Coordinates of C-alpha atoms in Angstrom, one line a residue:
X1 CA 25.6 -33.7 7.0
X2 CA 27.1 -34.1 10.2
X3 CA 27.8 -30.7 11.7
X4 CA 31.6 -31.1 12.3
X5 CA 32.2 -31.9 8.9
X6 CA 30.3 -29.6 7.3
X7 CA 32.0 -26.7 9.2
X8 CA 35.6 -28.5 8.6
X9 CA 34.6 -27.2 5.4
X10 CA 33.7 -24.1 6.5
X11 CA 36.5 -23.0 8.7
X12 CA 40.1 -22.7 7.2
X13 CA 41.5 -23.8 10.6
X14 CA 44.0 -26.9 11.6
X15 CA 47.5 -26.7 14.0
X16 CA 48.3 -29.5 16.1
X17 CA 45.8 -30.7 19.0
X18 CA 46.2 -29.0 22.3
X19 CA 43.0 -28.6 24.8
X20 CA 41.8 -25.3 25.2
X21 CA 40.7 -24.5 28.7
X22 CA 37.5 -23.1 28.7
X23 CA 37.7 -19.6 28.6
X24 CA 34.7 -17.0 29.4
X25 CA 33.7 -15.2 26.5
X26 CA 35.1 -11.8 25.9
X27 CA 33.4 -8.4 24.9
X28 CA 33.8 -8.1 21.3
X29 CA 36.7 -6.1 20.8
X30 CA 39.4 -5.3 17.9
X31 CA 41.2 -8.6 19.3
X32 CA 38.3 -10.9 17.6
X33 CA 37.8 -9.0 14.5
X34 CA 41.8 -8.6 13.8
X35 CA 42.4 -12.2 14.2
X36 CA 39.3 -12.8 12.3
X37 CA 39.6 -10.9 9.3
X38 CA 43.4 -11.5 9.1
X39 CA 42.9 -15.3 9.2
X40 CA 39.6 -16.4 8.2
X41 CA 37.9 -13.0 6.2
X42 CA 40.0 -14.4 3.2
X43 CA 37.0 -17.1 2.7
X44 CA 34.1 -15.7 4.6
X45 CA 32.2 -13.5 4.7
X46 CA 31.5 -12.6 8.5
X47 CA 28.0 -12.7 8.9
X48 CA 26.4 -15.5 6.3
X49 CA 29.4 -17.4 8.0
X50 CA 28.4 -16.8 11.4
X51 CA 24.9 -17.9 10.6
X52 CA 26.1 -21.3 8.7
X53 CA 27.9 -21.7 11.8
X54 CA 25.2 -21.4 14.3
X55 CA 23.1 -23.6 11.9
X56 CA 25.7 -26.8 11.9
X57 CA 26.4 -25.9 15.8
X58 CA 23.1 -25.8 16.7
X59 CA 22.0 -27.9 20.5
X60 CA 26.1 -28.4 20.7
X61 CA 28.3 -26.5 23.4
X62 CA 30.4 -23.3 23.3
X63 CA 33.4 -25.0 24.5
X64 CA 33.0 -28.1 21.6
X65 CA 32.6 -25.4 19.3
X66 CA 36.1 -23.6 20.7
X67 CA 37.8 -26.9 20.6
X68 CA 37.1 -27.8 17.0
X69 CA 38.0 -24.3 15.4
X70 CA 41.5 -24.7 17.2
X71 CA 41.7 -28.3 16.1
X72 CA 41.2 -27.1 12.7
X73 CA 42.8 -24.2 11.6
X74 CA 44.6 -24.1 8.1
X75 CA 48.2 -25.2 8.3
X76 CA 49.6 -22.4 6.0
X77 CA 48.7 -20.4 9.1
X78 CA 52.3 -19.7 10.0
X79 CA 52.5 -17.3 13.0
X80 CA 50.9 -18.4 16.2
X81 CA 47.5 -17.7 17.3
X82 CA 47.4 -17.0 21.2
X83 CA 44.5 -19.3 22.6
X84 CA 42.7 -15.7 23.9
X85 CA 42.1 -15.3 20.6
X86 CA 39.7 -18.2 19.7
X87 CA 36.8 -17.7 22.0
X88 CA 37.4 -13.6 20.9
X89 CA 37.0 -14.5 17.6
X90 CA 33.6 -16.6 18.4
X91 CA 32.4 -13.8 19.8
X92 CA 32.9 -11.0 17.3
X93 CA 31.5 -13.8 14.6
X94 CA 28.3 -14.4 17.0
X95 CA 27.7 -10.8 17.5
X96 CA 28.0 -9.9 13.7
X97 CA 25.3 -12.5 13.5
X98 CA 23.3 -10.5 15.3
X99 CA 23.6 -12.2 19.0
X100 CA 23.8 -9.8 21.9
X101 CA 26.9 -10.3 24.5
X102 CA 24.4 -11.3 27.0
X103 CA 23.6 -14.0 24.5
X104 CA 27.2 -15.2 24.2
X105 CA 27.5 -15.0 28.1
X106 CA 24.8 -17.5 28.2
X107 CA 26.8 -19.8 25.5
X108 CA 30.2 -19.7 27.3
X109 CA 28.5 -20.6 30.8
X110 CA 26.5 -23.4 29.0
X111 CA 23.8 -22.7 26.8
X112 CA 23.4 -24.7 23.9
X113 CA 24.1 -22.9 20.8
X114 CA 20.6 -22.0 19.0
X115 CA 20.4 -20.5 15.8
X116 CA 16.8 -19.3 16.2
X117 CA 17.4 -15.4 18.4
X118 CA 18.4 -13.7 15.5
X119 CA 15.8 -14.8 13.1
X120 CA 13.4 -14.6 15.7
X121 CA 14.8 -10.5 16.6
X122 CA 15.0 -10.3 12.6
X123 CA 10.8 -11.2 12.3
X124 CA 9.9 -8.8 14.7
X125 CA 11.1 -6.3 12.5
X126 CA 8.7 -6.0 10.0
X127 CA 9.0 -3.9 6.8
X128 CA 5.9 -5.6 5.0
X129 CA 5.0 -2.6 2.9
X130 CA 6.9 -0.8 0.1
X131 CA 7.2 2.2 2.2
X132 CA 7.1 0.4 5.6
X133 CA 3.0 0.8 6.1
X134 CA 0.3 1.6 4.1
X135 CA 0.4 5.0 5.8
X136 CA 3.7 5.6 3.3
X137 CA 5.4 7.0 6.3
X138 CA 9.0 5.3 5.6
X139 CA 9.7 5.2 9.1
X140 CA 11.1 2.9 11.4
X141 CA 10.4 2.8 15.7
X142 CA 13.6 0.6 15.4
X143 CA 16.5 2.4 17.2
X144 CA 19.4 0.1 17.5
X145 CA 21.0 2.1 14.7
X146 CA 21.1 5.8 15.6
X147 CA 23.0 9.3 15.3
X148 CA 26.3 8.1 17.5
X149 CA 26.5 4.8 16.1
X150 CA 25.5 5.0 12.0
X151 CA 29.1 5.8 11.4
X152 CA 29.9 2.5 12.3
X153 CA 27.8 0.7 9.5
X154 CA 29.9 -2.0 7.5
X155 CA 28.6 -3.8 4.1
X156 CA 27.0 -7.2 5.8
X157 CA 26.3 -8.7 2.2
X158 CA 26.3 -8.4 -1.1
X159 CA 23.4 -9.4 -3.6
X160 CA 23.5 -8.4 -7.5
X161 CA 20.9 -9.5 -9.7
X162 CA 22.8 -8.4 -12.9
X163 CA 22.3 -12.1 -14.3
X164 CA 18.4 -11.4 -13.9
X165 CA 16.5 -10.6 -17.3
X166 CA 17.7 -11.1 -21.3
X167 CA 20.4 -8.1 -20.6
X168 CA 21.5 -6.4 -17.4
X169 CA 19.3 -3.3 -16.0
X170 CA 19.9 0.3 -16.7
X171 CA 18.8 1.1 -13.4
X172 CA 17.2 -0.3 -10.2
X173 CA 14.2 0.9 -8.3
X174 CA 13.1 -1.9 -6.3
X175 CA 12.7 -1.6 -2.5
X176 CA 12.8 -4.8 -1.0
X177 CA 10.2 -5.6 1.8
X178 CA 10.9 -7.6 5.0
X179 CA 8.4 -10.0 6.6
X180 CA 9.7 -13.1 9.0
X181 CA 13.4 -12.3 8.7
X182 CA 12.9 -12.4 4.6
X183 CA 13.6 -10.4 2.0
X184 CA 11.1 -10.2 -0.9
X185 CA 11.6 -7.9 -4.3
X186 CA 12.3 -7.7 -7.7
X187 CA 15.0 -8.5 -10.1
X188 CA 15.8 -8.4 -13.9
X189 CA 13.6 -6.5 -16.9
X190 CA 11.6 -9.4 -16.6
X191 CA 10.6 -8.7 -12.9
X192 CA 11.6 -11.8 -11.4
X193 CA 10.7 -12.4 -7.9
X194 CA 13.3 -13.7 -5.3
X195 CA 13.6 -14.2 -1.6
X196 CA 16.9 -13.8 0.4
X197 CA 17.9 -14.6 4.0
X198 CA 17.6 -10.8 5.5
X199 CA 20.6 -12.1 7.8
X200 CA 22.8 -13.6 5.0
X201 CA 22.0 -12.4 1.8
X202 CA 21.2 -16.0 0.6
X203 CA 18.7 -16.5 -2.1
X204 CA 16.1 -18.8 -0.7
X205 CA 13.6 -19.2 -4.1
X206 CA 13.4 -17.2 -7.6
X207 CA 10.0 -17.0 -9.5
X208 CA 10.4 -15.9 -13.2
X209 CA 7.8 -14.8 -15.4
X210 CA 7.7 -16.5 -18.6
X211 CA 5.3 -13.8 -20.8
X212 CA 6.7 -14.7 -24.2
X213 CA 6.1 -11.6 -27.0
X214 CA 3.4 -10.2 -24.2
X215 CA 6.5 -8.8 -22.6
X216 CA 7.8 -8.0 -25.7
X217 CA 5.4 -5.4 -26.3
X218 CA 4.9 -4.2 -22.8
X219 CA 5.1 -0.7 -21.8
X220 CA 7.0 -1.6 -18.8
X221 CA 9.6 -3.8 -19.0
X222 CA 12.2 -3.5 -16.3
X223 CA 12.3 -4.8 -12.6
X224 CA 9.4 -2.3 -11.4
X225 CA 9.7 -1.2 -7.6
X226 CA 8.8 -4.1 -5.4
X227 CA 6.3 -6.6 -4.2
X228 CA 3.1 -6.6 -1.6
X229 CA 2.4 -8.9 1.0
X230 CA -0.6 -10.4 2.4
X231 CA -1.3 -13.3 4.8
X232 CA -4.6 -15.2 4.4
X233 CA -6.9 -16.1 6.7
X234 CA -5.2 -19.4 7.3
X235 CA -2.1 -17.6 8.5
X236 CA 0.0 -18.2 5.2
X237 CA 2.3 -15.5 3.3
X238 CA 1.4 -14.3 -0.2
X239 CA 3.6 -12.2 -2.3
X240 CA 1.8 -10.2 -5.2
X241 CA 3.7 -8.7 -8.1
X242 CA 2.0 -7.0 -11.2
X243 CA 4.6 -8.4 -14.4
X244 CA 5.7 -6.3 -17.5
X245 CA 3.0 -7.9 -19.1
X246 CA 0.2 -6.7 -17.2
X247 CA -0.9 -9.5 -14.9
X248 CA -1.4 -9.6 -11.2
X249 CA 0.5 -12.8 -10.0
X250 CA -0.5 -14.5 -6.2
X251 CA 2.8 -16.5 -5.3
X252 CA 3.6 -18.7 -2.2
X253 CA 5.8 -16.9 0.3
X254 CA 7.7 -19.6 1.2
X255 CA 8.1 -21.5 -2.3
X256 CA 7.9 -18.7 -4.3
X257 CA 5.3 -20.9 -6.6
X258 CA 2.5 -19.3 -7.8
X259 CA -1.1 -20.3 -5.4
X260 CA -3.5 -22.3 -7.7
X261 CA -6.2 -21.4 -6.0
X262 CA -6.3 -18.0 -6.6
X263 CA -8.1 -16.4 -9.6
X264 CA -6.6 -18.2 -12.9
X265 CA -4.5 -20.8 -11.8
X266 CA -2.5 -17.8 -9.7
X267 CA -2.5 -14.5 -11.7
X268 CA -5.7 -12.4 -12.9
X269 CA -5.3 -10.7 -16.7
X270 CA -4.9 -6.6 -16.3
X271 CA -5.2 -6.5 -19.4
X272 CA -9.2 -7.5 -19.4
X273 CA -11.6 -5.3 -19.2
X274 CA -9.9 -2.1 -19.7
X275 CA -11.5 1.3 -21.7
X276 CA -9.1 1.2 -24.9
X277 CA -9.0 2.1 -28.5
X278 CA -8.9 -0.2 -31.3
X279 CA -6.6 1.3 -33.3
X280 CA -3.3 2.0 -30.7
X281 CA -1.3 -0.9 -29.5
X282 CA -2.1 -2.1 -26.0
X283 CA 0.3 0.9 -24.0
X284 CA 0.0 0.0 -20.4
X285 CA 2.0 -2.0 -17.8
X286 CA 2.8 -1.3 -13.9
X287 CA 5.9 0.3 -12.2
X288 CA 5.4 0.1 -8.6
X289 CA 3.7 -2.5 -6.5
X290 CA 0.0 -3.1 -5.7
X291 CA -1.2 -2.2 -1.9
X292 CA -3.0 -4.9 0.1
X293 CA -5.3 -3.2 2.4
X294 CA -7.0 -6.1 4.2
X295 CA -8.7 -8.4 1.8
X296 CA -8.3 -6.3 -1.1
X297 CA -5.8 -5.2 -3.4
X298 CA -5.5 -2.3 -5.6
X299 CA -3.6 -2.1 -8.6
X300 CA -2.5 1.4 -10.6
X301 CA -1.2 1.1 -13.9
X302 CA 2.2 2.6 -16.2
X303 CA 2.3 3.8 -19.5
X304 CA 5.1 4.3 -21.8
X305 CA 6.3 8.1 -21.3
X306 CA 4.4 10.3 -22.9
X307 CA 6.4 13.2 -23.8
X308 CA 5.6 12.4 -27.6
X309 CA 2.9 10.2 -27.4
X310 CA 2.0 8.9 -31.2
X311 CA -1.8 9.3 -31.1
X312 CA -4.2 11.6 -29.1
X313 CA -5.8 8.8 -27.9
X314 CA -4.7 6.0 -25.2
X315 CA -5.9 3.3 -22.9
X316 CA -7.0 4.9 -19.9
X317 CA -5.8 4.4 -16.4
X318 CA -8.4 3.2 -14.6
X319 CA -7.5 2.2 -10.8
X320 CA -9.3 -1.5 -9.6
X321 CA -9.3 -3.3 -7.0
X322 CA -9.6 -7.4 -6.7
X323 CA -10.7 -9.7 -3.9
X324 CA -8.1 -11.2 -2.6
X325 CA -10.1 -14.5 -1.3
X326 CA -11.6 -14.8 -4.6
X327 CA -9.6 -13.6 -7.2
X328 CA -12.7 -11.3 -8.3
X329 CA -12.6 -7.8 -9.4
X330 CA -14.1 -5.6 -6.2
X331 CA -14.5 -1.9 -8.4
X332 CA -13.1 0.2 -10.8
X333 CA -12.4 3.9 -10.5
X334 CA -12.7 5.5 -13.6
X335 CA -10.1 8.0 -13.2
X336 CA -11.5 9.7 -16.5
X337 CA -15.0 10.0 -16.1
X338 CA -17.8 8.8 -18.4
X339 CA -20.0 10.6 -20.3
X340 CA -22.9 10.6 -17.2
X341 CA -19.9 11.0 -14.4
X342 CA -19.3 13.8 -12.7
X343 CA -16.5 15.9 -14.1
X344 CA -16.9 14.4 -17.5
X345 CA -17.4 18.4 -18.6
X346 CA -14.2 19.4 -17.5
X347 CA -13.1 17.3 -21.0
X348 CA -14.1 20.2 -23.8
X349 CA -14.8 19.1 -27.1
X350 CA -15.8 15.3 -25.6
X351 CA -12.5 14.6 -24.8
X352 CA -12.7 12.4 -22.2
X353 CA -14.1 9.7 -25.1
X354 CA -10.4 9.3 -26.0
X355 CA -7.8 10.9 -23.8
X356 CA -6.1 8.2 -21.9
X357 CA -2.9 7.7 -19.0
X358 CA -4.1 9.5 -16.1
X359 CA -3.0 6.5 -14.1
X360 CA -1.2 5.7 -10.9
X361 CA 1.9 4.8 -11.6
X362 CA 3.3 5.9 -8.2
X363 CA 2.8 4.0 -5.0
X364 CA -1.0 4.4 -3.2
X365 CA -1.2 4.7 0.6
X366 CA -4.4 3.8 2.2
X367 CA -5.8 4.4 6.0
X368 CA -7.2 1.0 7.4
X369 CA -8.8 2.6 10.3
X370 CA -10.9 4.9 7.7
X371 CA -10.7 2.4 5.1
X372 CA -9.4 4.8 2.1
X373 CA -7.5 4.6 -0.4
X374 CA -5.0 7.7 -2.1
X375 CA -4.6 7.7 -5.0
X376 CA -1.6 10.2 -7.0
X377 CA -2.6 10.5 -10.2
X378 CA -0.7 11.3 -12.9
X379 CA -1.5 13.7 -16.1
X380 CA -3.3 12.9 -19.5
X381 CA -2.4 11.8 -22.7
X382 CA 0.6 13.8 -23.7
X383 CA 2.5 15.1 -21.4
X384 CA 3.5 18.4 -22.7
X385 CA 0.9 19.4 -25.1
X386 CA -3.5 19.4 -24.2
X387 CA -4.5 20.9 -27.2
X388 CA -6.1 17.7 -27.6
X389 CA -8.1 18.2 -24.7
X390 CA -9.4 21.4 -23.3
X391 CA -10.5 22.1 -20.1
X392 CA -9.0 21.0 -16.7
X393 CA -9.0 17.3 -16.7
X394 CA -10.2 15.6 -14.0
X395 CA -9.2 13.8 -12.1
X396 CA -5.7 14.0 -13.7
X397 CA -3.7 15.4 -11.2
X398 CA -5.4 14.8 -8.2
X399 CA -5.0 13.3 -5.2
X400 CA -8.2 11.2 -4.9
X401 CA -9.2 9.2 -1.9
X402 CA -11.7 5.8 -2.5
X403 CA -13.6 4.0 -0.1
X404 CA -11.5 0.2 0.0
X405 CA -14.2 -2.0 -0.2
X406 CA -16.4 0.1 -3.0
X407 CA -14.2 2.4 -4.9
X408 CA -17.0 4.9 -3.9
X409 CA -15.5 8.8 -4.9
X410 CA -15.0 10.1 -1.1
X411 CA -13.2 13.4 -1.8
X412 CA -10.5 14.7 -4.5
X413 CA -8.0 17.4 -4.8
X414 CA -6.8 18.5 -8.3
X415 CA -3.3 20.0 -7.9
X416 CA -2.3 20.9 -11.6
X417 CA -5.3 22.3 -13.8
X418 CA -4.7 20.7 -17.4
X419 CA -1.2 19.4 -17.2
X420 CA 1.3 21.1 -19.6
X421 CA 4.2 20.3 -17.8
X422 CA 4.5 16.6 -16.6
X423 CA 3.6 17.5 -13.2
X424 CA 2.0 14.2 -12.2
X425 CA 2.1 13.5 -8.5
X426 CA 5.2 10.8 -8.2
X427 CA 4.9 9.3 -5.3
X428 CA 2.3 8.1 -2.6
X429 CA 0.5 10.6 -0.8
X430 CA 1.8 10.5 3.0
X431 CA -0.4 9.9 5.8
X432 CA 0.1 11.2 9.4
X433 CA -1.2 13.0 12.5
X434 CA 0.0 16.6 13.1
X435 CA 0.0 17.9 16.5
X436 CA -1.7 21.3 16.9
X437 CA -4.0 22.5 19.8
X438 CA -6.8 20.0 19.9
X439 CA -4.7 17.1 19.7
X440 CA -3.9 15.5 16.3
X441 CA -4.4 16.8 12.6
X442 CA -5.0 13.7 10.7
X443 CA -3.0 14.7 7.4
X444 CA -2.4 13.2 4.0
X445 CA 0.6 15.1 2.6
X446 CA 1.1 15.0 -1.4
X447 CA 5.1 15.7 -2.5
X448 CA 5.2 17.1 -5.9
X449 CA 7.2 17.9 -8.4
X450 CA 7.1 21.2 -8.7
X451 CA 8.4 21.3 -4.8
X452 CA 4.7 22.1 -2.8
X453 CA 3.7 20.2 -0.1
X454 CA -0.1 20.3 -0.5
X455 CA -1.4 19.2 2.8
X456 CA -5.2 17.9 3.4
X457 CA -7.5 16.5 6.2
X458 CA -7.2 12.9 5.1
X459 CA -10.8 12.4 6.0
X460 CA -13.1 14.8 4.2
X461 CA -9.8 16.8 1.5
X462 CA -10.1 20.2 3.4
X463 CA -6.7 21.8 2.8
X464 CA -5.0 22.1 6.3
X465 CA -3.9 25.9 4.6
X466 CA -5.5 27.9 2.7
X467 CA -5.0 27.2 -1.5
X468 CA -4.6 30.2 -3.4
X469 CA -5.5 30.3 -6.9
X470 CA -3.0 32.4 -8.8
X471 CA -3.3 33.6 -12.3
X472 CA -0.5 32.2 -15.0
X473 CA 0.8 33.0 -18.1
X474 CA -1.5 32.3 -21.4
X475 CA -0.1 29.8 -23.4
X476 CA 1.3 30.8 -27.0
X477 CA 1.9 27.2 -28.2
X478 CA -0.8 27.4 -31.3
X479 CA -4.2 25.3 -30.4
X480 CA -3.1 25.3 -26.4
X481 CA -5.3 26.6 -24.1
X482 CA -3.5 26.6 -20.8
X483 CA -5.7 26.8 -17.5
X484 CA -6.1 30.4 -16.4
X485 CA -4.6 29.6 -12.3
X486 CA -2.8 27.3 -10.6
X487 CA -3.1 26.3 -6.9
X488 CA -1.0 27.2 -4.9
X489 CA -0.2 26.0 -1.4
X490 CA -0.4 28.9 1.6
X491 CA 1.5 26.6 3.8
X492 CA 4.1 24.9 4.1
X493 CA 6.5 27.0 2.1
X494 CA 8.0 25.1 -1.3
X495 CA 11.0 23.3 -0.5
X496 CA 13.1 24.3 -3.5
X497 CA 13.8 28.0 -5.4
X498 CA 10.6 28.6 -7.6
X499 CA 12.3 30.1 -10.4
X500 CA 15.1 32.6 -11.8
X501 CA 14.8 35.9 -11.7
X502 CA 16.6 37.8 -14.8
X503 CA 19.6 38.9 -12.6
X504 CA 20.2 35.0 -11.3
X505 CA 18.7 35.8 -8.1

């Protein structure tokens, strides 16, 4: 379409023609956005419009561009527009786009219009993982929003994804990442995935699962909390996404069609090869994203909630990892051990032969440079009852760290002794580097929910502090057998009240 005509239909501008001198771009002030919200806002959004504008304006001039919006302004536009007004509201739009005054400078004195700087600033700022790195830090180096200017932070866009899925969603946990000034995350019960323009808010593919009565019965079945990235050897994007169904899907970044090549014509089966019972409907999905660490990824799993689980016995939640060049499965982590594992005695009574869950639902983090995984594992079968199950249940509980390319056991942590309580670790285990006198701690801090910060030498699992184990309360629930301690962190102190006392306090 040719670019004049496609943003006649874009601007709501027309008075009679007069030439407008060329007039040096302004600061943005309250000039360009009160003339632009009081006679354009009404049809556009600022910032997907200034973006359709710079993409029909591209390789034309500033002043071409200033001509044609005077030319073409609405007629109901009754009062007058001073001419100081155009070429202020072209610069508020540009500079919602996310083009620096400089920028704008450079347009008025000549520069061809290019809508390439702020994709090009928007790439640079990478958000690939689910909580910005594998490290699980959540932190950004980014500082162009700070403490005198967050104040000042308006709603850009809008995107709702209430159409998404057979009803609307209860509730929404995705966290979108960014990669190349794109948006990637998850929509709908049925975990659709769909790519916007980070700048606009436009949706630039969808890719539905279509699982038939294998969502139906899944254990899982709402939008989940995001997507992984990867970029293969031959420099293209990959988005992966584990469905309610229980599949790990490989999809094109920039298509959002599933990659052939990998595994089964794009998605591996979950469902294979996992320890299970014959006689309990297959109870396992995934909530939260897989983690790409290199070649590999790593996939947790989600059961349904287990606060009244129907049977002692479940599918366990075995942690594996698959080649991402292949499609082939890499290890598996038993995360309740067999019968000639270690710690298959802390399962009385042979337990271990059919307890299940003890999954990782939560996020993982993993530490390239010492290639590990962590793992926050969650409790056994039955949240709130482990009668079933004597003894302390590992590796329930536990923070566990895995070498990346062989699942090899490298240390653990157990932080609940046989889970009464749902106290399963919910969320990925943080990694960073604590200053202190010989440089650098390298830390891996688990948040729980009981409010302790248990904090470990990521390397070898040697607690930073020392861990107390303090004696607790017998349990009088009849069959229970509650674990004599707990441990307890010495540093850093809980971060909320650790209980009543009888007089409130």
């Amino acid at each position: 379409m040719n670019p004049a005509r496609y943003l006649m239909l874009l601007l709501c501008f027309c008075l009679p023609y007069k030439t407008i001198a060329a007039v040096p771009a302004p600061p943005v002030n309250a000039d360009g956005e009160r003339y632009f919200h009081l006679h354009c806002a009404r049809c556009h959004e600022p910032v997907s419009f200034s973006h359709q504008v710079t993409r029909a304006w591209a390789g034309k001039s500033w002043d071409a561009l200033l001509q044609f919006t005077h030319d073409n302004m609405p007629p109901e536009i009754t009062s007058p527009i001073p001419d100081a007004a155009y070429p202020a509201m072209l610069a508020y739009l540009f500079r919602t786009g996310g083009h620096e005054q400089a920028q704008i400078t450079r347009l008025q004195s000549g520069t061809l219009i290019s809508d390439s700087a702020p994709a090009q600033r928007l790439g640079d700022q990478a958000w690939p993982v689910y909580a910005g790195t594998s490290l699980a830090q959540r932190y950004s180096r980014l500082d162009q929003i700070n403490r005198s200017n967050v104040h000042q932070l308006q709603i850009a866009w809008r995107w709702k994804s209430d159409n998404f899925g057979p009803v609307p969603e209860r509730k929404g946990q995705t966290t979108p990442i960014m990669v190349g000034g794109k948006l990637f995350a998850t929509a709908g019960a049925t975990r659709n995935v769909v790519a916007l323009d980070a700048a606009s808010g436009e949706t630039l593919w969808m890719w539905r699962p279509d699982e038939g009565e294998r969502f139906n019965r899944a254990a899982r079945r709402f939008s989940g909390r995001g997507v992984a990235w990867w970029r293969s050897p031959a420099g293209e994007g990959r988005i992966l996404v584990i469905t309610p169904g229980y599949s790990l899907v490989m999809l094109d970044a920039q298509t959002g069609r599933p990659v052939t090549t990998f595994a089964d014509q794009g998605q591996i089966d979950l469902t294979a090869g996992l320890r299970t019972t014959d006689t309990q409907p297959l109870d396992i999905g995934a909530s939260s994203p897989p983690l790409v660490v290199g070649n590999t990824v790593i996939v947790g799993s989600a059961q349904l909630a287990g606060m009244r689980p129907v049977s002692r016995s479940n599918v366990k939640g075995d942690v594996r990892a698959y080649d991402l060049l292949t499609g082939k499965q890499r290890w598996t982590f038993h995360v309740i051990p067999t019968r000639d594992e270690p710690g298959f005695g802390t399962w009385e009574n042979d337990s271990a032969l059919y307890t299940g869950n003890t999954g990782a639902w939560a996020p993982l983090s993993a530490d390239p440079a010492l290639n590990l995984v962590y793992l926050p594992l969650e409790c056994p079968t039955s949240d709130r009852y482990g009668g079933e199950r004597p003894g302390d249940n590992l590796y329930a509980n536990s923070v566990v760290a895995l070498d990346v390319e062989t699942g090899e056991l490298r240390w653990y942590q157990q932080l609940i002794h046989h889970d009464i309580w749902d106290w399963d670790n919910p969320m990925a285990p943080i990694l960073l580097d604590v200053p202190d006198s010989e440089g650098a701690f390298p830390a891996v801090v688990q948040l729980t929910k009981q409010a302790f910060a248990y904090v470990f030498d990521r390397r070898t699992g040697v607690p930073r502090w020392p861990l107390r184990e303090l004696p607790v309360p017998a349990s009088t629930v009849p069959g229970e057998i509650a674990a004599l301690s707990q441990p307890h962190p010495e540093r850093p102190p809980a971060y909320d009240r650790q209980g009543t006392g009888a007089d409130g306090s």
